[in-house]
Amino acid sequence: RRRIAQLEEKLEVLESGRAAKDRQSNYFMGQGRAIRRIISLFDNIEDLVTENDRRLEDDSDQDHTLDQDRLQIGYATLTSALPWFHKKGVELEYDEYLQMLKMLRQGADSARGDDTSKLKGLVPDWVNREFKPDPPVDPDDKHSRGFTNDACGRLLCPAELDWNDPVVRAGIRDRSQGHIVTDLSFPNYLYDKYTANMDDLEEGLFKSKLLVQGYKAVFTSPSSAKDVEGDGDGADVIQNNRRARNPFCTIKVKKHVRFALSSVTSWRSVDGDFDYIQFWHIIVDFFEKASGRETQRRISRLLDWWTRKVFGRSHRDELSNAAKENMSVNALARQRARRDD
């Protein structure tokens, strides 16, 4: 009996340790879901850490490449989003540290897969409701999307080309010279009303209804994406909501929406002549490398617009004292005071 009790005690200890390890792994995977959403859509977490370590070990003032600078910015964003990361990494043994990175990476890739799958099913419904194509976009068949589908092709068409022109449509589908679609073109789905002003290509850029729907579906809830015509109905968070002010969140959605519109059946970094990684860098640079005060002000106004569309603006501060006094909470307090007198 004593031996059995000892064995049961050891089993309990082992199970307790395994449960604690599982909880830690689940925690790391849960935290890792933020990486592809607000830190970096393509870079591995190991590459971010390696670049930061390289800079700490290199005392020289040598110039860094653009890719190295991007990795370092990614690392800074990582430690801001996961403030425990550096301290935990120092405390763990090397094997445990590698396991932590593995769990974070699995969580990151899992989140990207979930978001891609979610929009792959939602975007066809949104396109069908808005454009009413005949035949409608099939939510279960990716092969029927892309430039073979008139509605999807119109949205994917480069801003500088006219999809209404049959020569343009044929040229894009045949990938003929002058009609090759690459990451160097802004697609129509990025623009307000899906139309670009060629004399001012920044006008309406990143303000399309489809983008707002995609953002809401990923970052708030799919049901919230049904109503995007006015401002959001949440509190005013322009000054204190980090996620809303983080342009990366909207950048991520722009890429996922394009994938959902395309005929590609599985996630990849290159779709024909279109390089998603380069497109990602172009949009990141649009927000983060804005030169000049006026350009920076336009970026700030664009981010404010996104915050209002998603979270809304509070009108509480606009209430007069007289209006507040007539509200039922204050009226009840006055009634109680009169009864107590």
XYZ file of N, CA and C in Angstrom, residues 139-303:
495
model
N -19.166 31.193 -52.816
C -18.345 31.222 -51.599
C -17.539 29.948 -51.374
N -17.897 28.863 -52.085
C -17.208 27.588 -51.879
C -16.229 27.252 -52.997
N -16.111 28.118 -53.981
C -15.245 27.811 -55.127
C -14.322 28.984 -55.421
N -13.069 28.865 -54.997
C -12.100 29.941 -55.241
C -11.741 30.059 -56.721
N -11.874 28.967 -57.469
C -11.498 29.016 -58.881
C -12.392 29.954 -59.687
N -13.582 30.250 -59.169
C -14.505 31.123 -59.901
C -14.272 32.597 -59.591
N -13.261 32.892 -58.799
C -12.971 34.283 -58.445
C -11.817 34.810 -59.292
N -11.167 35.856 -58.817
C -10.054 36.420 -59.566
C -10.542 37.175 -60.793
N -9.678 37.277 -61.787
C -9.997 38.082 -62.960
C -10.963 37.375 -63.906
N -11.230 36.095 -63.679
C -12.225 35.409 -64.497
C -13.637 35.839 -64.120
N -13.790 36.350 -62.909
C -15.092 36.827 -62.432
C -15.149 38.344 -62.610
N -16.232 38.832 -63.200
C -16.311 40.261 -63.527
C -16.277 41.138 -62.272
N -17.016 40.764 -61.219
C -17.059 41.585 -60.003
C -15.717 41.569 -59.286
N -15.126 40.378 -59.122
C -13.816 40.283 -58.462
C -12.741 40.966 -59.306
N -12.822 40.780 -60.616
C -11.836 41.405 -61.497
C -11.893 42.922 -61.429
N -13.090 43.477 -61.338
C -13.253 44.928 -61.230
C -12.561 45.449 -59.972
N -12.672 44.705 -58.880
C -12.080 45.127 -57.609
C -10.567 44.927 -57.597
N -10.086 43.886 -58.275
C -8.650 43.601 -58.314
C -7.923 44.417 -59.384
N -8.660 45.012 -60.288
C -8.066 45.751 -61.411
C -7.207 46.909 -60.913
N -5.998 47.095 -61.466
C -5.154 48.235 -61.084
C -5.870 49.561 -61.297
N -5.613 50.505 -60.415
C -6.304 51.797 -60.455
C -6.085 52.524 -61.776
N -4.931 52.296 -62.408
C -4.604 53.031 -63.632
C -5.245 52.429 -64.885
N -5.924 51.299 -64.742
C -6.562 50.660 -65.887
C -8.085 50.733 -65.752
N -8.774 50.677 -66.895
C -10.233 50.776 -66.925
C -10.827 49.398 -67.182
N -11.399 48.815 -66.141
C -11.956 47.467 -66.271
C -13.140 47.436 -67.242
N -13.795 48.559 -67.428
C -14.942 48.605 -68.349
C -14.522 48.423 -69.803
N -13.241 48.626 -70.077
C -12.718 48.474 -71.437
C -12.479 46.980 -71.708
N -13.173 46.393 -72.700
C -12.996 44.958 -72.980
C -11.569 44.601 -73.364
N -10.831 45.530 -73.962
C -9.432 45.270 -74.311
C -8.602 45.101 -73.035
N -8.900 45.946 -72.040
C -8.193 45.862 -70.757
C -8.511 44.542 -70.064
N -9.788 44.172 -70.035
C -10.179 42.908 -69.387
C -9.477 41.722 -70.039
N -9.467 41.712 -71.362
C -8.817 40.605 -72.073
C -7.314 40.613 -71.832
N -6.720 41.821 -71.825
C -5.281 41.922 -71.609
C -4.860 41.440 -70.232
N -5.646 41.797 -69.216
C -5.341 41.353 -67.844
C -5.461 39.838 -67.743
N -6.513 39.289 -68.318
C -6.712 37.839 -68.236
C -5.643 37.076 -69.006
N -5.147 37.671 -70.100
C -4.093 37.014 -70.890
C -2.688 37.368 -70.405
N -2.625 38.307 -69.423
C -1.326 38.791 -68.896
C -0.443 39.300 -70.030
N -1.067 40.091 -70.918
C -0.336 40.650 -72.059
C 0.395 41.915 -71.648
N 1.364 42.328 -72.474
C 2.180 43.499 -72.182
C 1.302 44.739 -72.003
N 1.575 45.491 -70.921
C 0.789 46.678 -70.611
C -0.400 46.396 -69.724
N -0.667 45.114 -69.477
C -1.811 44.742 -68.650
C -1.421 43.732 -67.561
N -0.146 43.611 -67.285
C 0.324 42.682 -66.254
C 0.072 43.302 -64.881
N -0.599 42.572 -64.023
C -0.967 43.068 -62.697
C 0.120 42.687 -61.697
N 0.748 43.701 -61.110
C 1.819 43.474 -60.141
C 1.522 44.242 -58.859
N 2.430 44.092 -57.905
C 2.306 44.791 -56.622
C 2.607 46.274 -56.737
N 2.984 46.748 -57.934
C 3.277 48.168 -58.137
C 2.022 48.978 -58.470
N 0.878 48.316 -58.455
C -0.393 49.003 -58.719
C -1.301 48.874 -57.505
N -2.001 49.959 -57.193
C -3.025 49.900 -56.150
C -4.315 49.357 -56.774
N -4.861 48.259 -56.270
C -6.111 47.723 -56.825
C -7.302 48.622 -56.474
N -8.343 48.530 -57.268
C -9.533 49.368 -57.047
C -10.200 49.107 -55.699
N -10.101 47.893 -55.173
C -10.821 47.594 -53.931
C -10.291 48.387 -52.744
N -9.146 49.052 -52.902
C -8.597 49.879 -51.826
C -9.259 51.249 -51.749
N -9.971 51.639 -52.801
C -10.475 53.020 -52.915
C -11.942 53.154 -52.512
N -12.250 54.339 -52.005
C -13.635 54.694 -51.720
C -14.442 54.588 -53.008
N -15.565 53.862 -52.932
C -16.432 53.605 -54.090
C -15.688 52.852 -55.186
N -14.529 52.277 -54.845
C -13.753 51.405 -55.740
C -13.324 52.106 -57.027
N -13.102 53.418 -56.905
C -12.687 54.213 -58.062
C -11.598 55.184 -57.646
N -10.525 55.241 -58.418
C -9.402 56.126 -58.107
C -9.468 57.396 -58.935
N -9.015 58.487 -58.335
C -8.864 59.751 -59.045
C -7.428 59.805 -59.550
N -7.238 59.668 -60.850
C -5.883 59.584 -61.400
C -5.107 60.879 -61.228
N -5.793 61.984 -60.977
C -5.099 63.253 -60.730
C -4.696 63.401 -59.266
N -5.268 62.572 -58.400
C -4.918 62.580 -56.969
C -5.131 61.165 -56.438
N -4.128 60.328 -56.606
C -4.260 58.911 -56.276
C -4.363 58.643 -54.782
N -4.116 59.656 -53.957
C -4.260 59.471 -52.514
C -5.703 59.711 -52.063
N -6.478 60.376 -52.901
C -7.867 60.667 -52.555
C -8.675 59.368 -52.483
N -9.264 59.107 -51.339
C -10.098 57.919 -51.169
C -9.340 56.626 -50.987
N -8.004 56.683 -51.016
C -7.206 55.461 -50.874
C -7.351 54.894 -49.463
N -7.537 53.573 -49.362
C -7.713 52.833 -48.103
C -9.012 53.228 -47.381
N -10.014 53.651 -48.142
C -11.289 54.025 -47.529
C -12.471 53.240 -48.104
N -12.212 52.087 -48.658
C -13.309 51.346 -49.273
C -14.163 50.639 -48.231
N -15.393 50.431 -48.585
C -16.337 49.719 -47.716
C -15.857 48.299 -47.460
N -15.314 47.660 -48.477
C -14.847 46.277 -48.353
C -13.725 46.160 -47.323
N -12.839 47.146 -47.271
C -11.748 47.121 -46.292
C -12.284 47.266 -44.873
N -13.234 48.173 -44.686
C -13.808 48.367 -43.349
C -14.521 47.093 -42.906
N -15.242 46.456 -43.835
C -15.903 45.204 -43.497
C -14.883 44.138 -43.101
N -13.784 44.062 -43.847
C -12.747 43.088 -43.534
C -12.123 43.334 -42.178
N -11.853 44.599 -41.868
C -11.260 44.944 -40.575
C -12.194 44.560 -39.436
N -13.454 44.933 -39.573
C -14.409 44.642 -38.505
C -14.579 43.138 -38.310
N -14.614 42.401 -39.410
C -14.792 40.951 -39.310
C -13.638 40.302 -38.552
N -12.415 40.814 -38.748
C -11.234 40.224 -38.117
C -11.043 40.728 -36.694
N -11.190 42.051 -36.485
C -10.781 42.639 -35.215
C -11.926 42.940 -34.247
N -13.164 42.960 -34.724
C -14.275 43.133 -33.783
C -15.154 41.887 -33.820
N -15.950 41.713 -34.873
C -16.737 40.485 -35.025
C -17.338 40.462 -36.421
N -17.591 39.262 -36.985
C -18.203 39.199 -38.324
C -19.549 39.908 -38.392
N -20.341 39.844 -37.307
C -21.652 40.498 -37.335
C -21.528 42.012 -37.417
N -20.456 42.581 -36.836
C -20.276 44.033 -36.875
C -19.958 44.524 -38.277
N -19.501 43.610 -39.155
C -19.150 43.995 -40.523
C -20.371 44.235 -41.394
N -21.557 43.913 -40.882
C -22.766 44.092 -41.685
C -23.152 45.557 -41.830
N -22.770 46.383 -40.850
C -23.156 47.795 -40.875
C -21.905 48.664 -40.830
N -21.514 49.195 -41.971
C -20.295 50.016 -42.030
C -20.545 51.343 -42.730
N -21.816 51.681 -42.965
C -22.109 52.899 -43.716
C -21.753 54.150 -42.931
N -22.124 54.205 -41.657
C -21.815 55.378 -40.842
C -20.601 55.117 -39.979
N -20.431 55.949 -38.931
C -19.367 55.717 -37.973
C -19.758 54.556 -37.081
N -18.751 53.972 -36.442
C -19.008 52.873 -35.525
C -19.835 53.337 -34.343
N -20.312 52.365 -33.545
C -21.183 52.707 -32.432
C -20.515 52.521 -31.077
N -19.188 52.422 -31.062
C -18.472 52.250 -29.801
C -18.076 53.581 -29.192
N -17.192 53.539 -28.222
C -16.731 54.754 -27.552
C -15.662 55.449 -28.374
N -15.390 56.682 -28.041
C -14.354 57.450 -28.722
C -12.996 56.967 -28.236
N -12.267 56.250 -29.100
C -10.996 55.671 -28.681
C -9.841 56.166 -29.537
N -10.038 57.284 -30.215
C -8.992 57.774 -31.108
C -7.698 58.040 -30.347
N -7.795 58.534 -29.139
C -6.598 58.910 -28.400
C -6.034 57.771 -27.561
N -6.865 56.780 -27.199
C -6.356 55.799 -26.251
C -6.464 54.355 -26.713
N -6.833 54.081 -27.949
C -6.883 52.714 -28.416
C -5.692 52.444 -29.312
N -4.731 51.676 -28.811
C -3.508 51.421 -29.566
C -3.780 50.632 -30.832
N -4.696 49.663 -30.743
C -4.965 48.842 -31.909
C -5.555 49.673 -33.037
N -6.465 50.570 -32.695
C -7.092 51.393 -33.727
C -6.097 52.342 -34.370
N -5.108 52.783 -33.590
C -4.128 53.720 -34.130
C -2.956 53.006 -34.791
N -2.955 51.674 -34.766
C -1.864 50.920 -35.365
C -2.190 50.659 -36.833
N -1.471 51.289 -37.776
C -1.796 51.103 -39.189
C -1.593 49.675 -39.642
N -0.780 48.891 -38.911
C -0.525 47.525 -39.346
C -1.809 46.716 -39.415
N -2.738 46.980 -38.493
C -3.991 46.218 -38.478
C -4.737 46.369 -39.796
N -4.811 47.596 -40.313
C -5.518 47.814 -41.570
C -4.704 47.271 -42.740
N -3.367 47.307 -42.638
C -2.519 46.795 -43.712
C -2.743 45.308 -43.878
N -2.794 44.592 -42.760
C -3.017 43.151 -42.787
C -4.318 42.831 -43.511
N -5.381 43.571 -43.215
C -6.684 43.307 -43.808
C -6.643 43.543 -45.316
N -5.927 44.569 -45.762
C -5.840 44.869 -47.193
C -5.323 43.663 -47.960
N -4.339 42.958 -47.383
C -3.755 41.814 -48.065
C -4.695 40.620 -48.026
N -5.353 40.405 -46.896
C -6.264 39.270 -46.790
C -7.475 39.439 -47.694
N -7.948 40.672 -47.857
C -9.087 40.910 -48.747
C -8.699 40.577 -50.185
N -7.479 40.954 -50.583
C -7.049 40.639 -51.945
C -6.994 39.127 -52.154
N -6.479 38.413 -51.164
C -6.434 36.949 -51.281
C -7.839 36.375 -51.422
N -8.794 36.914 -50.656
C -10.167 36.414 -50.715
C -10.806 36.670 -52.074
N -10.424 37.769 -52.731
C -10.973 38.090 -54.046
C -10.313 37.278 -55.159
N -9.097 36.817 -54.920
C -8.336 36.121 -55.957
C -8.818 34.685 -56.137
N -8.307 34.042 -57.175
C -8.668 32.645 -57.441
C -7.675 31.671 -56.822
N -6.688 32.176 -56.090
C -5.696 31.311 -55.443
C -6.370 30.547 -54.316
N -6.145 29.241 -54.267
C -6.875 28.401 -53.307
C -6.176 28.249 -51.967
N -4.877 28.519 -51.895
C -4.158 28.404 -50.621
C -3.217 29.587 -50.465
N -2.925 29.933 -49.194
C -2.110 31.106 -48.913
C -0.712 30.953 -49.482
N -0.250 31.974 -50.183
C 1.109 32.002 -50.719
C 1.557 33.448 -50.812
N 2.860 33.652 -50.905
C 3.391 35.014 -50.926
C 3.405 35.624 -52.323
N 3.264 34.797 -53.367
C 3.262 35.297 -54.742
C 2.054 34.715 -55.467
N 1.297 35.586 -56.117
C 0.135 35.183 -56.909
C 0.362 35.650 -58.330
N 0.852 34.754 -59.184
C 1.185 35.145 -60.549
C 2.316 36.160 -60.567
N 2.008 37.377 -61.054
C 3.004 38.449 -61.089
C 2.893 39.362 -59.874
N 1.997 39.031 -58.962
C 1.731 39.883 -57.801
C 2.433 39.318 -56.577
N 3.355 40.108 -56.012
C 4.136 39.696 -54.849
C 3.510 40.310 -53.594
N 2.926 39.480 -52.753
C 2.251 39.977 -51.549
C 3.228 40.614 -50.574
N 4.434 40.079 -50.491
C 5.404 40.626 -49.536
C 5.795 42.039 -49.936
N 6.060 42.246 -51.231
C 6.407 43.582 -51.697
C 5.229 44.539 -51.542
N 4.025 44.042 -51.811
C 2.821 44.861 -51.640
C 2.665 45.265 -50.175
N 2.946 44.336 -49.288
C 2.908 44.598 -47.838
C 3.885 45.721 -47.486
N 5.118 45.640 -48.021
C 6.128 46.668 -47.735
C 5.689 48.025 -48.281
N 5.076 48.046 -49.458
C 4.625 49.304 -50.061
C 3.596 49.982 -49.168
N 2.646 49.207 -48.647
C 1.597 49.802 -47.811
C 2.156 50.228 -46.461
N 3.051 49.411 -45.869
C 3.684 49.801 -44.610
C 4.431 51.111 -44.778
N 5.195 51.230 -45.868
C 5.964 52.457 -46.122
C 5.041 53.648 -46.334
N 3.873 53.419 -46.929
C 2.914 54.509 -47.129
C 2.574 55.164 -45.796
N 2.394 54.343 -44.749
C 2.028 54.871 -43.436
C 3.244 55.309 -42.620
N 4.316 54.530 -42.661
C 5.420 54.756 -41.733
C 6.531 55.640 -42.289
N 6.595 55.794 -43.589
C 7.648 56.613 -44.180
C 7.068 57.860 -44.830
N 6.003 58.361 -44.251
C 5.388 59.587 -44.768
C 6.325 60.767 -44.526
N 6.767 61.405 -45.589
C 7.703 62.529 -45.475
C 6.936 63.844 -45.592
N 7.335 64.803 -44.782
C 6.685 66.108 -44.834
C 5.515 66.195 -43.877
N 5.318 67.377 -43.324
C 4.275 67.568 -42.330
C 2.880 67.367 -42.893
N 2.636 67.858 -44.090
C 1.308 67.740 -44.674
C 0.961 66.269 -44.934
N 1.933 65.506 -45.428
C 1.707 64.075 -45.655
C 1.414 63.365 -44.346
N 2.145 63.703 -43.297
C 1.919 63.097 -41.985
C 0.543 63.463 -41.437
N 0.114 64.695 -41.692
C -1.223 65.110 -41.239
C -2.303 64.318 -41.973
N -2.094 64.058 -43.264
C -3.074 63.279 -44.027
C -3.146 61.845 -43.498
N -1.978 61.282 -43.153
C -1.953 59.931 -42.584
C -2.702 59.919 -41.254
N -2.476 60.923 -40.432
C -3.140 61.000 -39.133
C -4.650 61.104 -39.308
N -5.084 61.902 -40.274
C -6.529 62.031 -40.528
C -7.112 60.719 -41.031
N -6.340 59.999 -41.839
C -6.805 58.706 -42.349
C -6.980 57.708 -41.207
N -6.039 57.674 -40.272
C -6.144 56.769 -39.127
C -7.310 57.165 -38.227
